[in-house]
mmCIF file of C-alpha atoms and ligand atoms in Angstrom:
data_model
loop_
_atom_site.group_PDB
_atom_site.id
_atom_site.type_symbol
_atom_site.label_atom_id
_atom_site.label_comp_id
_atom_site.label_asym_id
_atom_site.label_seq_id
_atom_site.Cartn_x
_atom_site.Cartn_y
_atom_site.Cartn_z
ATOM 1 C CA UNK R 1 20.175 3.547 36.108
ATOM 2 C CA UNK R 2 22.943 0.953 36.407
ATOM 3 C CA UNK R 3 25.829 0.631 33.987
ATOM 4 C CA UNK R 4 24.739 -2.846 33.010
ATOM 5 C CA UNK R 5 21.419 -1.539 31.781
ATOM 6 C CA UNK R 6 22.995 1.173 29.711
ATOM 7 C CA UNK R 7 25.382 -1.341 28.170
ATOM 8 C CA UNK R 8 22.510 -3.682 27.381
ATOM 9 C CA UNK R 9 20.510 -0.917 25.769
ATOM 10 C CA UNK R 10 23.402 0.210 23.630
ATOM 11 C CA UNK R 11 24.072 -3.377 22.550
ATOM 12 C CA UNK R 12 20.419 -3.819 21.676
ATOM 13 C CA UNK R 13 20.339 -0.605 19.683
ATOM 14 C CA UNK R 14 23.543 -1.525 17.854
ATOM 15 C CA UNK R 15 22.153 -4.996 17.221
ATOM 16 C CA UNK R 16 19.164 -3.439 15.540
ATOM 17 C CA UNK R 17 21.308 -1.283 13.293
ATOM 18 C CA UNK R 18 23.684 -4.107 12.387
ATOM 19 C CA UNK R 19 20.880 -6.603 11.871
ATOM 20 C CA UNK R 20 19.401 -4.041 9.505
ATOM 21 C CA UNK R 21 22.357 -4.607 7.211
ATOM 22 C CA UNK R 22 22.266 -8.394 7.141
ATOM 23 C CA UNK R 23 18.888 -9.953 6.787
ATOM 24 C CA UNK R 24 17.360 -8.191 9.778
ATOM 25 C CA UNK R 25 16.032 -5.621 7.380
ATOM 26 C CA UNK R 26 13.304 -7.971 6.312
ATOM 27 C CA UNK R 27 12.144 -8.566 9.860
ATOM 28 C CA UNK R 28 12.274 -4.932 10.901
ATOM 29 C CA UNK R 29 10.160 -3.778 8.000
ATOM 30 C CA UNK R 30 7.364 -6.142 8.956
ATOM 31 C CA UNK R 31 4.170 -4.684 10.318
ATOM 32 C CA UNK R 32 4.407 -7.196 13.164
ATOM 33 C CA UNK R 33 7.592 -5.576 14.359
ATOM 34 C CA UNK R 34 6.061 -2.095 14.393
ATOM 35 C CA UNK R 35 3.007 -3.139 16.337
ATOM 36 C CA UNK R 36 4.980 -4.567 19.242
ATOM 37 C CA UNK R 37 5.418 -0.921 20.224
ATOM 38 C CA UNK R 38 2.425 0.633 18.463
ATOM 39 C CA UNK R 39 -0.627 -1.329 19.599
ATOM 40 C CA UNK R 40 -3.143 1.496 19.240
ATOM 41 C CA UNK R 41 -1.870 2.352 15.785
ATOM 42 C CA UNK R 42 -2.323 -1.285 14.801
ATOM 43 C CA UNK R 43 -6.021 -1.187 15.685
ATOM 44 C CA UNK R 44 -6.659 2.254 14.207
ATOM 45 C CA UNK R 45 -4.860 1.093 11.037
ATOM 46 C CA UNK R 46 -6.931 -2.119 10.821
ATOM 47 C CA UNK R 47 -10.094 0.004 10.898
ATOM 48 C CA UNK R 48 -8.779 2.909 8.845
ATOM 49 C CA UNK R 49 -8.965 3.438 5.092
ATOM 50 C CA UNK R 50 -5.666 1.628 4.292
ATOM 51 C CA UNK R 51 -5.504 -1.716 6.083
ATOM 52 C CA UNK R 52 -4.000 -3.218 2.929
ATOM 53 C CA UNK R 53 -1.022 -0.812 2.965
ATOM 54 C CA UNK R 54 2.094 -1.627 5.041
ATOM 55 C CA UNK R 55 3.159 0.704 7.860
ATOM 56 C CA UNK R 56 6.398 1.603 6.147
ATOM 57 C CA UNK R 57 4.757 2.404 2.811
ATOM 58 C CA UNK R 58 3.430 5.522 4.543
ATOM 59 C CA UNK R 59 6.075 5.997 7.226
ATOM 60 C CA UNK R 60 9.459 5.328 5.668
ATOM 61 C CA UNK R 61 11.890 8.214 5.671
ATOM 62 C CA UNK R 62 14.482 6.291 3.684
ATOM 63 C CA UNK R 63 16.450 3.194 4.653
ATOM 64 C CA UNK R 64 19.222 4.793 6.721
ATOM 65 C CA UNK R 65 17.043 7.314 8.544
ATOM 66 C CA UNK R 66 14.670 4.467 9.425
ATOM 67 C CA UNK R 67 17.536 2.480 10.956
ATOM 68 C CA UNK R 68 18.888 5.393 12.990
ATOM 69 C CA UNK R 69 15.411 6.417 14.153
ATOM 70 C CA UNK R 70 14.696 2.779 15.014
ATOM 71 C CA UNK R 71 17.766 2.521 17.234
ATOM 72 C CA UNK R 72 16.885 5.829 18.889
ATOM 73 C CA UNK R 73 13.352 4.623 19.574
ATOM 74 C CA UNK R 74 14.540 1.345 21.100
ATOM 75 C CA UNK R 75 16.818 3.379 23.366
ATOM 76 C CA UNK R 76 14.070 5.850 24.368
ATOM 77 C CA UNK R 77 11.700 3.041 25.147
ATOM 78 C CA UNK R 78 13.958 0.692 27.059
ATOM 79 C CA UNK R 79 15.504 3.516 29.071
ATOM 80 C CA UNK R 80 11.956 4.362 30.173
ATOM 81 C CA UNK R 81 11.930 7.866 28.694
ATOM 82 C CA UNK R 82 9.016 7.311 26.333
ATOM 83 C CA UNK R 83 6.104 4.911 26.346
ATOM 84 C CA UNK R 84 4.748 4.751 22.791
ATOM 85 C CA UNK R 85 1.515 3.148 24.020
ATOM 86 C CA UNK R 86 0.753 6.348 25.857
ATOM 87 C CA UNK R 87 2.966 9.317 24.971
ATOM 88 C CA UNK R 88 2.524 11.356 21.830
ATOM 89 C CA UNK R 89 5.668 11.225 19.670
ATOM 90 C CA UNK R 90 8.062 14.142 20.100
ATOM 91 C CA UNK R 91 8.118 14.698 16.350
ATOM 92 C CA UNK R 92 5.986 13.819 13.332
ATOM 93 C CA UNK R 93 6.873 13.965 9.652
ATOM 94 C CA UNK R 94 3.895 15.129 7.602
ATOM 95 C CA UNK R 95 6.056 16.108 4.595
ATOM 96 C CA UNK R 96 7.679 12.695 4.454
ATOM 97 C CA UNK R 97 4.345 10.924 4.806
ATOM 98 C CA UNK R 98 2.944 13.142 2.091
ATOM 99 C CA UNK R 99 5.718 12.141 -0.317
ATOM 100 C CA UNK R 100 4.874 8.527 0.431
ATOM 101 C CA UNK R 101 1.175 9.127 -0.265
ATOM 102 C CA UNK R 102 2.106 10.699 -3.582
ATOM 103 C CA UNK R 103 4.183 7.696 -4.594
ATOM 104 C CA UNK R 104 0.917 5.748 -4.829
ATOM 105 C CA UNK R 105 -1.722 8.372 -5.564
ATOM 106 C CA UNK R 106 0.187 10.630 -7.957
ATOM 107 C CA UNK R 107 2.079 7.864 -9.756
ATOM 108 C CA UNK R 108 2.608 7.648 -13.520
ATOM 109 C CA UNK R 109 -0.076 5.032 -13.574
ATOM 110 C CA UNK R 110 -2.617 7.439 -12.049
ATOM 111 C CA UNK R 111 -1.513 10.206 -14.390
ATOM 112 C CA UNK R 112 -2.493 7.990 -17.305
ATOM 113 C CA UNK R 113 -5.643 6.450 -15.901
ATOM 114 C CA UNK R 114 -7.106 9.295 -13.892
ATOM 115 C CA UNK R 115 -5.806 12.468 -15.545
ATOM 116 C CA UNK R 116 -8.401 14.802 -13.991
ATOM 117 C CA UNK R 117 -7.595 13.701 -10.473
ATOM 118 C CA UNK R 118 -3.889 13.893 -11.250
ATOM 119 C CA UNK R 119 -4.096 17.418 -12.652
ATOM 120 C CA UNK R 120 -6.272 18.759 -9.816
ATOM 121 C CA UNK R 121 -4.071 17.309 -7.145
ATOM 122 C CA UNK R 122 -0.816 18.327 -8.779
ATOM 123 C CA UNK R 123 -2.155 21.885 -8.838
ATOM 124 C CA UNK R 124 -3.197 21.716 -5.188
ATOM 125 C CA UNK R 125 0.243 20.474 -4.205
ATOM 126 C CA UNK R 126 2.220 22.967 -6.304
ATOM 127 C CA UNK R 127 3.956 25.648 -4.268
ATOM 128 C CA UNK R 128 4.313 23.447 -1.199
ATOM 129 C CA UNK R 129 1.546 25.165 0.795
ATOM 130 C CA UNK R 130 -0.065 21.872 1.725
ATOM 131 C CA UNK R 131 0.737 18.326 2.621
ATOM 132 C CA UNK R 132 -1.777 15.574 1.869
ATOM 133 C CA UNK R 133 -2.559 15.531 5.574
ATOM 134 C CA UNK R 134 -3.893 19.094 5.506
ATOM 135 C CA UNK R 135 -7.052 17.680 3.911
ATOM 136 C CA UNK R 136 -6.746 13.905 4.361
ATOM 137 C CA UNK R 137 -5.177 13.696 7.831
ATOM 138 C CA UNK R 138 -7.359 10.783 8.880
ATOM 139 C CA UNK R 139 -6.011 8.453 6.234
ATOM 140 C CA UNK R 140 -4.040 5.590 7.660
ATOM 141 C CA UNK R 141 -5.639 5.496 11.113
ATOM 142 C CA UNK R 142 -9.202 5.695 12.343
ATOM 143 C CA UNK R 143 -9.089 8.886 14.440
ATOM 144 C CA UNK R 144 -11.597 7.786 17.098
ATOM 145 C CA UNK R 145 -9.735 4.542 17.763
ATOM 146 C CA UNK R 146 -6.415 6.318 17.720
ATOM 147 C CA UNK R 147 -7.690 8.784 20.326
ATOM 148 C CA UNK R 148 -8.398 5.923 22.746
ATOM 149 C CA UNK R 149 -4.691 5.787 23.452
ATOM 150 C CA UNK R 150 -4.937 8.854 25.662
ATOM 151 C CA UNK R 151 -7.875 7.417 27.590
ATOM 152 C CA UNK R 152 -6.361 4.045 28.390
ATOM 153 C CA UNK R 153 -7.032 3.559 32.141
ATOM 154 C CA UNK R 154 -3.880 1.571 32.745
ATOM 155 C CA UNK R 155 -1.726 4.529 31.832
ATOM 156 C CA UNK R 156 -3.740 7.501 33.072
ATOM 157 C CA UNK R 157 -2.483 8.741 36.375
HETATM 158 C C1 HEC E 1 11.005 -0.597 20.249
HETATM 159 C C2 HEC E 1 9.717 0.046 20.086
HETATM 160 C C3 HEC E 1 9.340 0.558 18.701
HETATM 161 C C4 HEC E 1 9.239 -0.152 17.526
HETATM 162 C C5 HEC E 1 9.540 -1.625 17.293
HETATM 163 C C6 HEC E 1 8.742 0.784 16.535
HETATM 164 N N1 HEC E 1 8.561 2.020 17.103
HETATM 165 FE FE1 HEC E 1 7.794 3.660 16.201
HETATM 166 N N2 HEC E 1 8.088 4.773 17.905
HETATM 167 C C7 HEC E 1 8.578 4.264 19.089
HETATM 168 C C8 HEC E 1 8.745 5.366 20.034
HETATM 169 C C9 HEC E 1 9.281 5.263 21.465
HETATM 170 C C10 HEC E 1 8.316 6.537 19.355
HETATM 171 C C11 HEC E 1 8.309 7.979 19.901
HETATM 172 C C12 HEC E 1 9.643 8.625 19.594
HETATM 173 C C13 HEC E 1 9.705 10.046 20.069
HETATM 174 O O1 HEC E 1 8.900 10.474 20.894
HETATM 175 O O2 HEC E 1 10.579 10.772 19.566
HETATM 176 C C14 HEC E 1 7.894 6.130 18.020
HETATM 177 C C15 HEC E 1 7.415 6.979 17.051
HETATM 178 C C16 HEC E 1 6.928 6.574 15.811
HETATM 179 C C17 HEC E 1 6.293 7.445 14.848
HETATM 180 C C18 HEC E 1 6.040 8.945 15.020
HETATM 181 C C19 HEC E 1 7.338 9.694 14.798
HETATM 182 C C20 HEC E 1 7.831 9.605 13.378
HETATM 183 O O3 HEC E 1 8.907 9.006 13.187
HETATM 184 O O4 HEC E 1 7.171 10.081 12.458
HETATM 185 C C21 HEC E 1 5.971 6.668 13.760
HETATM 186 C C22 HEC E 1 5.291 7.121 12.492
HETATM 187 C C23 HEC E 1 6.411 5.313 14.049
HETATM 188 N N3 HEC E 1 6.989 5.296 15.313
HETATM 189 C C24 HEC E 1 6.274 4.247 13.175
HETATM 190 C C25 HEC E 1 6.861 2.993 13.357
HETATM 191 C C26 HEC E 1 6.932 1.957 12.340
HETATM 192 C C27 HEC E 1 6.375 2.090 10.929
HETATM 193 C C28 HEC E 1 7.582 0.897 12.895
HETATM 194 C C29 HEC E 1 7.968 -0.434 12.227
HETATM 195 C C30 HEC E 1 8.880 -0.326 11.085
HETATM 196 C C31 HEC E 1 7.909 1.263 14.281
HETATM 197 N N4 HEC E 1 7.465 2.546 14.507
HETATM 198 C C32 HEC E 1 8.532 0.438 15.207
HETATM 199 C C33 HEC E 1 8.874 2.939 19.360
HETATM 200 C C34 HEC E 1 8.912 1.928 18.431
HETATM 201 C C1 HEC E 2 -2.018 5.119 4.555
HETATM 202 C C2 HEC E 2 -0.882 5.601 5.302
HETATM 203 C C3 HEC E 2 -0.582 5.032 6.678
HETATM 204 C C4 HEC E 2 -0.405 3.716 7.030
HETATM 205 C C5 HEC E 2 -0.549 2.491 6.160
HETATM 206 C C6 HEC E 2 -0.014 3.727 8.426
HETATM 207 N N1 HEC E 2 0.023 5.013 8.885
HETATM 208 FE FE1 HEC E 2 0.659 5.621 10.711
HETATM 209 N N2 HEC E 2 0.134 7.552 10.284
HETATM 210 C C7 HEC E 2 -0.330 7.965 9.059
HETATM 211 C C8 HEC E 2 -0.695 9.380 9.162
HETATM 212 C C9 HEC E 2 -1.258 10.229 8.038
HETATM 213 C C10 HEC E 2 -0.405 9.781 10.491
HETATM 214 C C11 HEC E 2 -0.586 11.177 11.124
HETATM 215 C C12 HEC E 2 0.725 11.907 10.993
HETATM 216 C C13 HEC E 2 0.648 13.354 11.428
HETATM 217 O O1 HEC E 2 -0.342 13.755 12.040
HETATM 218 O O2 HEC E 2 1.629 14.099 11.151
HETATM 219 C C14 HEC E 2 0.127 8.605 11.164
HETATM 220 C C15 HEC E 2 0.571 8.583 12.481
HETATM 221 C C16 HEC E 2 1.228 7.509 13.066
HETATM 222 C C17 HEC E 2 1.901 7.532 14.347
HETATM 223 C C18 HEC E 2 1.979 8.734 15.292
HETATM 224 C C19 HEC E 2 0.745 8.716 16.152
HETATM 225 C C20 HEC E 2 0.543 10.001 16.904
HETATM 226 O O3 HEC E 2 -0.029 9.957 17.994
HETATM 227 O O4 HEC E 2 0.900 11.076 16.411
HETATM 228 C C21 HEC E 2 2.409 6.285 14.564
HETATM 229 C C22 HEC E 2 3.199 5.822 15.781
HETATM 230 C C23 HEC E 2 2.056 5.472 13.415
HETATM 231 N N3 HEC E 2 1.343 6.249 12.538
HETATM 232 C C24 HEC E 2 2.402 4.132 13.266
HETATM 233 C C25 HEC E 2 1.894 3.316 12.254
HETATM 234 C C26 HEC E 2 2.023 1.867 12.252
HETATM 235 C C27 HEC E 2 2.734 1.061 13.313
HETATM 236 C C28 HEC E 2 1.398 1.437 11.111
HETATM 237 C C29 HEC E 2 1.169 -0.012 10.669
HETATM 238 C C30 HEC E 2 0.513 -0.869 11.663
HETATM 239 C C31 HEC E 2 0.910 2.603 10.395
HETATM 240 N N4 HEC E 2 1.218 3.716 11.141
HETATM 241 C C32 HEC E 2 0.273 2.587 9.161
HETATM 242 C C33 HEC E 2 -0.441 7.209 7.921
HETATM 243 C C34 HEC E 2 -0.322 5.838 7.853
HETATM 244 C C1 HEC E 3 0.993 1.717 -1.083
HETATM 245 C C2 HEC E 3 0.122 2.652 -1.798
HETATM 246 C C3 HEC E 3 -0.662 3.687 -0.987
HETATM 247 C C4 HEC E 3 -0.167 4.609 -0.100
HETATM 248 C C5 HEC E 3 1.263 4.787 0.381
HETATM 249 C C6 HEC E 3 -1.290 5.442 0.273
HETATM 250 N N1 HEC E 3 -2.428 5.018 -0.348
HETATM 251 FE FE1 HEC E 3 -4.269 5.909 -0.256
HETATM 252 N N2 HEC E 3 -5.079 4.309 -1.201
HETATM 253 C C7 HEC E 3 -4.377 3.271 -1.775
HETATM 254 C C8 HEC E 3 -5.319 2.285 -2.304
HETATM 255 C C9 HEC E 3 -4.949 0.989 -3.007
HETATM 256 C C10 HEC E 3 -6.628 2.790 -2.005
HETATM 257 C C11 HEC E 3 -7.980 2.123 -2.308
HETATM 258 C C12 HEC E 3 -8.278 2.142 -3.782
HETATM 259 C C13 HEC E 3 -8.439 3.536 -4.294
HETATM 260 O O1 HEC E 3 -9.477 4.182 -4.011
HETATM 261 O O2 HEC E 3 -7.541 4.024 -5.019
HETATM 262 C C14 HEC E 3 -6.423 4.081 -1.358
HETATM 263 C C15 HEC E 3 -7.465 4.936 -0.978
HETATM 264 C C16 HEC E 3 -7.280 6.272 -0.583
HETATM 265 C C17 HEC E 3 -8.327 7.278 -0.447
HETATM 266 C C18 HEC E 3 -9.801 7.065 -0.714
HETATM 267 C C19 HEC E 3 -10.337 6.193 0.396
HETATM 268 C C20 HEC E 3 -11.184 6.923 1.354
HETATM 269 O O3 HEC E 3 -10.706 7.303 2.441
HETATM 270 O O4 HEC E 3 -12.371 7.139 1.029
HETATM 271 C C21 HEC E 3 -7.725 8.433 -0.037
HETATM 272 C C22 HEC E 3 -8.389 9.789 0.215
HETATM 273 C C23 HEC E 3 -6.302 8.142 0.129
HETATM 274 N N3 HEC E 3 -6.078 6.827 -0.222
HETATM 275 C C24 HEC E 3 -5.360 9.039 0.584
HETATM 276 C C25 HEC E 3 -4.077 8.666 0.976
HETATM 277 C C26 HEC E 3 -3.194 9.478 1.793
HETATM 278 C C27 HEC E 3 -3.506 10.874 2.308
HETATM 279 C C28 HEC E 3 -2.039 8.762 1.953
HETATM 280 C C29 HEC E 3 -0.830 9.134 2.779
HETATM 281 C C30 HEC E 3 -1.122 9.334 4.217
HETATM 282 C C31 HEC E 3 -2.188 7.505 1.239
HETATM 283 N N4 HEC E 3 -3.447 7.482 0.696
HETATM 284 C C32 HEC E 3 -1.198 6.523 1.136
HETATM 285 C C33 HEC E 3 -2.989 3.161 -1.843
HETATM 286 C C34 HEC E 3 -2.095 3.922 -1.103
HETATM 287 C C1 HEC E 4 -6.484 21.361 -0.179
HETATM 288 C C2 HEC E 4 -7.069 20.072 0.154
HETATM 289 C C3 HEC E 4 -6.465 18.804 -0.430
HETATM 290 C C4 HEC E 4 -5.150 18.403 -0.403
HETATM 291 C C5 HEC E 4 -3.947 19.157 0.132
HETATM 292 C C6 HEC E 4 -5.135 17.068 -0.989
HETATM 293 N N1 HEC E 4 -6.394 16.687 -1.351
HETATM 294 FE FE1 HEC E 4 -6.969 14.863 -2.045
HETATM 295 N N2 HEC E 4 -8.868 15.512 -2.264
HETATM 296 C C7 HEC E 4 -9.332 16.755 -1.869
HETATM 297 C C8 HEC E 4 -10.743 16.858 -2.224
HETATM 298 C C9 HEC E 4 -11.644 18.070 -1.947
HETATM 299 C C10 HEC E 4 -11.098 15.634 -2.846
HETATM 300 C C11 HEC E 4 -12.454 15.225 -3.395
HETATM 301 C C12 HEC E 4 -13.211 14.651 -2.226
HETATM 302 C C13 HEC E 4 -14.159 13.604 -2.635
HETATM 303 O O1 HEC E 4 -14.762 13.718 -3.682
HETATM 304 O O2 HEC E 4 -14.254 12.607 -1.882
HETATM 305 C C14 HEC E 4 -9.904 14.806 -2.846
HETATM 306 C C15 HEC E 4 -9.854 13.511 -3.315
HETATM 307 C C16 HEC E 4 -8.761 12.656 -3.169
HETATM 308 C C17 HEC E 4 -8.749 11.249 -3.504
HETATM 309 C C18 HEC E 4 -9.892 10.461 -4.089
HETATM 310 C C19 HEC E 4 -10.821 10.075 -2.963
HETATM 311 C C20 HEC E 4 -11.909 9.144 -3.406
HETATM 312 O O3 HEC E 4 -12.888 9.068 -2.663
HETATM 313 O O4 HEC E 4 -11.775 8.534 -4.454
HETATM 314 C C21 HEC E 4 -7.511 10.771 -3.199
HETATM 315 C C22 HEC E 4 -7.009 9.338 -3.358
HETATM 316 C C23 HEC E 4 -6.727 11.890 -2.682
HETATM 317 N N3 HEC E 4 -7.514 13.014 -2.684
HETATM 318 C C24 HEC E 4 -5.422 11.803 -2.300
HETATM 319 C C25 HEC E 4 -4.636 12.901 -1.974
HETATM 320 C C26 HEC E 4 -3.204 12.843 -1.779
HETATM 321 C C27 HEC E 4 -2.358 11.593 -1.884
HETATM 322 C C28 HEC E 4 -2.781 14.107 -1.468
HETATM 323 C C29 HEC E 4 -1.355 14.596 -1.308
HETATM 324 C C30 HEC E 4 -0.504 14.382 -2.503
HETATM 325 C C31 HEC E 4 -3.971 14.965 -1.442
HETATM 326 N N4 HEC E 4 -5.056 14.187 -1.774
HETATM 327 C C32 HEC E 4 -3.980 16.313 -1.135
HETATM 328 C C33 HEC E 4 -8.610 17.725 -1.232
HETATM 329 C C34 HEC E 4 -7.249 17.718 -1.045
#
């Protein structure tokens, strides 16, 4: 790959990080931004059990990690190393997602209004044997639609 390309990619990645500090943050947290690279996830999310919940509500790993990961992903994609419309991600973060699920489903509000559910689930989660995804892995994306990604004719060789 030519030097110009590498320079462009680095500039783009830096731009993303810097923009994150000044107003770009708003744009980059939008669902629309995510789905430019995650088309299948958009559809499986639309038809999943949480279409009303933003991507980042489940997927954030904290502001700074999100920015660094974002820059890394832009680099991986534009240097042709990964195609997110086809390749499975090299890493997933079930513990982080699980914390994000808990922020809604095991909130103080739920503790007050649905004490039985709260108690049961707090007991299940104690000891760190499970993440929410152990038993509710399909939440967020419809699994059948999500699986279509690996059957897409355009990308199967
Ligand atoms: C420029 C393209 C691009 C954009 C925009 C993008 N992603 Fe990604 N995403 C990728 C790539 C490439 C990977 C695979 C990275 C790897 O294999 O390590 C990935 C992986 C992921 C993963 C799985 C790995 C992990 O971090 O848990 C999640 C979840 C994810 N993206 C969510 C999002 C969300 C939410 C947004 C919007 C805030 C977003 N992505 C925006 C390209 C993008
Ligand atoms: C209700 C929570 C929730 C919402 C909302 C959500 N996701 Fe997910 N997402 C998940 C879960 C759970 C997984 C599976 C993670 C695992 O298996 O470790 C996942 C997996 C992913 C992956 C990895 C796919 C793979 O093949 O492993 C990507 C990329 C992703 N989501 C992007 C998005 C984008 C983009 C949005 C918004 C359009 C979104 N998600 C909305 C919960 C959610
Ligand atoms: C932003 C808040 C929010 C987040 C984050 C969130 N949920 Fe939900 N979830 C809701 C709301 C709102 C509903 C629909 C109303 C209800 O039943 O409480 C719901 C419904 C559900 C249901 C019942 C719907 C069904 O499938 O029958 C389950 C189970 C569930 N969520 C699990 C999860 C899991 C697992 C995660 C993490 C991957 C998660 N949620 C993340 C807000 C959230
Ligand atoms: C060991 C398995 C297990 C784990 C781990 C688990 N759950 Fe559950 N969850 C269940 C079972 C079983 C039910 C009852 C199923 C039913 O009645 O639909 C349930 C019910 C729920 C419901 C209510 C569903 C409805 O239809 O109203 C929500 C919301 C939920 N769980 C969220 C979570 C979240 C968030 C986590 C992580 C903090 C989690 N669960 C971890 C097994 C589990």
